[in-house]
XYZ file of C-alpha atoms in Angstrom:
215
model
C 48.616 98.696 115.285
C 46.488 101.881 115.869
C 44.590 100.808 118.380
C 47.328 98.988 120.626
C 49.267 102.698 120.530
C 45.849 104.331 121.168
C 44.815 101.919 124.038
C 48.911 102.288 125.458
C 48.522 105.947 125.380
C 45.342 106.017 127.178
C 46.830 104.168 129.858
C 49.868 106.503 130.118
C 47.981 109.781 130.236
C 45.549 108.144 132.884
C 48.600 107.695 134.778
C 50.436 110.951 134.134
C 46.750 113.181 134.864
C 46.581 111.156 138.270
C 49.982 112.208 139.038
C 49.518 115.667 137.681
C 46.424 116.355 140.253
C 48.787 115.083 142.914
C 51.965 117.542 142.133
C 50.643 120.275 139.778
C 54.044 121.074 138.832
C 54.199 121.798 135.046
C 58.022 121.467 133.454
C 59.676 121.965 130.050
C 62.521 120.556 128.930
C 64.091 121.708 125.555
C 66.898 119.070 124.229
C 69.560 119.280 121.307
C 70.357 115.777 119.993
C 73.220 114.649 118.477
C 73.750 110.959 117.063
C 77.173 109.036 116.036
C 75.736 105.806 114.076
C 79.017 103.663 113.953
C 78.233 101.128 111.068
C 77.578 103.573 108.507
C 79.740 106.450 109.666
C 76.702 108.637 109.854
C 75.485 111.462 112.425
C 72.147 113.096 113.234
C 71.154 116.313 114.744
C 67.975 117.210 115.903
C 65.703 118.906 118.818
C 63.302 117.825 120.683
C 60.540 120.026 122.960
C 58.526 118.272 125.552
C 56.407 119.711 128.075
C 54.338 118.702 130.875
C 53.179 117.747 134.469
C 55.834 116.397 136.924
C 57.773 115.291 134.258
C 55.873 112.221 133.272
C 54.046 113.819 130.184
C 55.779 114.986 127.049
C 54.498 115.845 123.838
C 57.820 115.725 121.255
C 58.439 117.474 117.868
C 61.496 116.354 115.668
C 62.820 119.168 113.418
C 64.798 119.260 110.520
C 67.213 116.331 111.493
C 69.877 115.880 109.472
C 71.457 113.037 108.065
C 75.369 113.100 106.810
C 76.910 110.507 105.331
C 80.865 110.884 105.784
C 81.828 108.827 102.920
C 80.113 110.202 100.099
C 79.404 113.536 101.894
C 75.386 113.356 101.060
C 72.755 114.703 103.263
C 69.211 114.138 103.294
C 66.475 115.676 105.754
C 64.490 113.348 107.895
C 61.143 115.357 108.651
C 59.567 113.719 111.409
C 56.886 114.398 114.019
C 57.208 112.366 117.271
C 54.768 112.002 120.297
C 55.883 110.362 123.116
C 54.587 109.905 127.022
C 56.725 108.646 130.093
C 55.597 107.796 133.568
C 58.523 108.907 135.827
C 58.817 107.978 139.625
C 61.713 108.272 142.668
C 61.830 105.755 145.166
C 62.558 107.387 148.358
C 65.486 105.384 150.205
C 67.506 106.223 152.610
C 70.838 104.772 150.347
C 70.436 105.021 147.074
C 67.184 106.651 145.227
C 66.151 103.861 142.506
C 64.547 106.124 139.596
C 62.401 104.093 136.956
C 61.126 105.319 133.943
C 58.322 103.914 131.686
C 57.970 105.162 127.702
C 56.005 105.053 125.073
C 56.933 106.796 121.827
C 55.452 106.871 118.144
C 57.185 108.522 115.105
C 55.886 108.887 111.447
C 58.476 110.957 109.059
C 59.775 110.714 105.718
C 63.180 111.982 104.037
C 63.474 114.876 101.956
C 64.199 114.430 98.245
C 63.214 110.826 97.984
C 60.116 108.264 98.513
C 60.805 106.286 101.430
C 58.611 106.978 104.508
C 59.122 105.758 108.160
C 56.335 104.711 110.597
C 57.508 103.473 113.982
C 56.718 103.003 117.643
C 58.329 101.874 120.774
C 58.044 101.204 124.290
C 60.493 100.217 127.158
C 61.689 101.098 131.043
C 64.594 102.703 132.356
C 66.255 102.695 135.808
C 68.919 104.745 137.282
C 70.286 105.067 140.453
C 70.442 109.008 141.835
C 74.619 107.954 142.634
C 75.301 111.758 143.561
C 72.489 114.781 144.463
C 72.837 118.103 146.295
C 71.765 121.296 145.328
C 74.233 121.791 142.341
C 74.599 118.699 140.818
C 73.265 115.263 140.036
C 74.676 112.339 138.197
C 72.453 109.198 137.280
C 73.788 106.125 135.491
C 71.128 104.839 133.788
C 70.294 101.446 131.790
C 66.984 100.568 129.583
C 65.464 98.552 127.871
C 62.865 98.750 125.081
C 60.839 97.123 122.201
C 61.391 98.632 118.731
C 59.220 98.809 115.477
C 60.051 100.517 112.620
C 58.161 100.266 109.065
C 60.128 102.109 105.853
C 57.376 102.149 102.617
C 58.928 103.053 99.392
C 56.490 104.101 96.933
C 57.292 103.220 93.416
C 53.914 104.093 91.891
C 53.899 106.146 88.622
C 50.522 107.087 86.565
C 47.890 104.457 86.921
C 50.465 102.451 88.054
C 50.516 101.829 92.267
C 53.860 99.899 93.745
C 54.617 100.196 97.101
C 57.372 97.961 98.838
C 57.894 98.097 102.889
C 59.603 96.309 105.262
C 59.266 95.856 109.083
C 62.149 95.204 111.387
C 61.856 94.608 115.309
C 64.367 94.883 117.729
C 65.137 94.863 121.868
C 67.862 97.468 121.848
C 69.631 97.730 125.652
C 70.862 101.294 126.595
C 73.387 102.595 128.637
C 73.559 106.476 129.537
C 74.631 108.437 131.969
C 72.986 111.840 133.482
C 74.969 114.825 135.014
C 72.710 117.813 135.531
C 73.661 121.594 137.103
C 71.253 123.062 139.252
C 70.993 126.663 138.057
C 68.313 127.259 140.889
C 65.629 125.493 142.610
C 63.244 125.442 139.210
C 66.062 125.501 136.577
C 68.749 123.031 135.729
C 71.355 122.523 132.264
C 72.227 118.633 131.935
C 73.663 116.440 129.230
C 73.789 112.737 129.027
C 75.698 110.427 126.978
C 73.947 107.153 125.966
C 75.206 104.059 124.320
C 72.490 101.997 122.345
C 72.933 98.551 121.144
C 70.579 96.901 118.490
C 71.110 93.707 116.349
C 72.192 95.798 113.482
C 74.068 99.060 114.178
C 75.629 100.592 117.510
C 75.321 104.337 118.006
C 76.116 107.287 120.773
C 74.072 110.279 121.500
C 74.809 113.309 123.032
C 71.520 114.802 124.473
C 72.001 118.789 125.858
C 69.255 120.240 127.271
C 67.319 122.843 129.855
C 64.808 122.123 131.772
C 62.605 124.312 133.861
C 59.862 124.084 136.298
C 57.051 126.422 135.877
């Protein structure tokens, strides 16, 4: 597992220094998350910080995320740290431009006031189509696809005593978002983008916020 995220993420910053020598243009995008899981009336809020070169390099942090459950009104803190690297490109047309997007992310976390840790990775590629662009706004449907893995460990050890139980679960989740951005200047822009995600078990929206800046 290690080293098929290690060799993937080799490949991806290869890719995203090449096209970092090419542009030099450094970004940072700053994103408040919130999630509506549907199956188990749930939500999740959480930020996410990513910065780097042409916006196909991002180094992510998840922070205090929390987890409500609207039903029995419990919350519990998911502490996570995610890293995560994208290779973005434009196709120039002279219709439509065809954006694609290719990801890699892995995630290791565990939740506050309990045993159970999470160790996860995924991969997948997104295209949009740039339906709208001038110099004050853009709006990008958007559809993806991508390969899920997600172990949970609960450790049940006590004393001398060493139990651990954990469970891995796959899954090819298909997306469905859309992008509307406001150009504040040339180097700054505010956007949010509702996304619909589909996976074998549970159906959930997001509602991603966020500011992102050239430098």
């Amino acid at each position: 597992m290690k080293i098929f995220i290690t060799i993937l993420f080799t490949i991806f910053a290869t890719l995203c220094y090449a096209d970092s020598l090419y542009s030099r243009n450094a970004t940072t995008n700053f994103d408040i998350q919130r999630t509506y899981y549907k199956k188990n009336n749930t939500s999740h809020i959480g930020t996410i910080i990513t910065m780097g070169f042409n916006s196909v390099f991002g180094i992510g942090l998840g922070f205090g995320n929390t987890i409500y459950n609207e039903h029995t009104s419990s919350k519990a803190t998911l502490e996570s740290t995610l890293i995560g690297v994208e290779y973005y490109v434009q196709k120039k047309s002279d219709k439509i431009p065809v954006i694609i997007s290719i990801s890699a992310q892995y995630e290791n976390g565990s939740l506050s006031g309990s045993n159970v840790s999470m160790d996860g990775f995924g991969f997948g590629v997104t295209i949009g189509l740039n339906l709208f662009d001038n110099q004050l706004i853009n709006l990008i449907p958007f559809v993806g696809l991508t390969y899920t893995s997600v172990t949970m460990t609960e450790d049940n050890s006590f004393y001398d005593y060493h139990l651990e139980e954990s469970y891995t679960e796959t899954d090819v989740p298909i997306t469905y978002g859309l992008s509307l951005s406001a150009n504040l200047n040339q180097k700054q822009c505010i956007y949010i983008r509702p996304v619909y995600t589909k996976t074998k078990n549970n159906d959930f929206v997001e509602y991603l916020i966020g500011y992102h800046m050239d430098i």
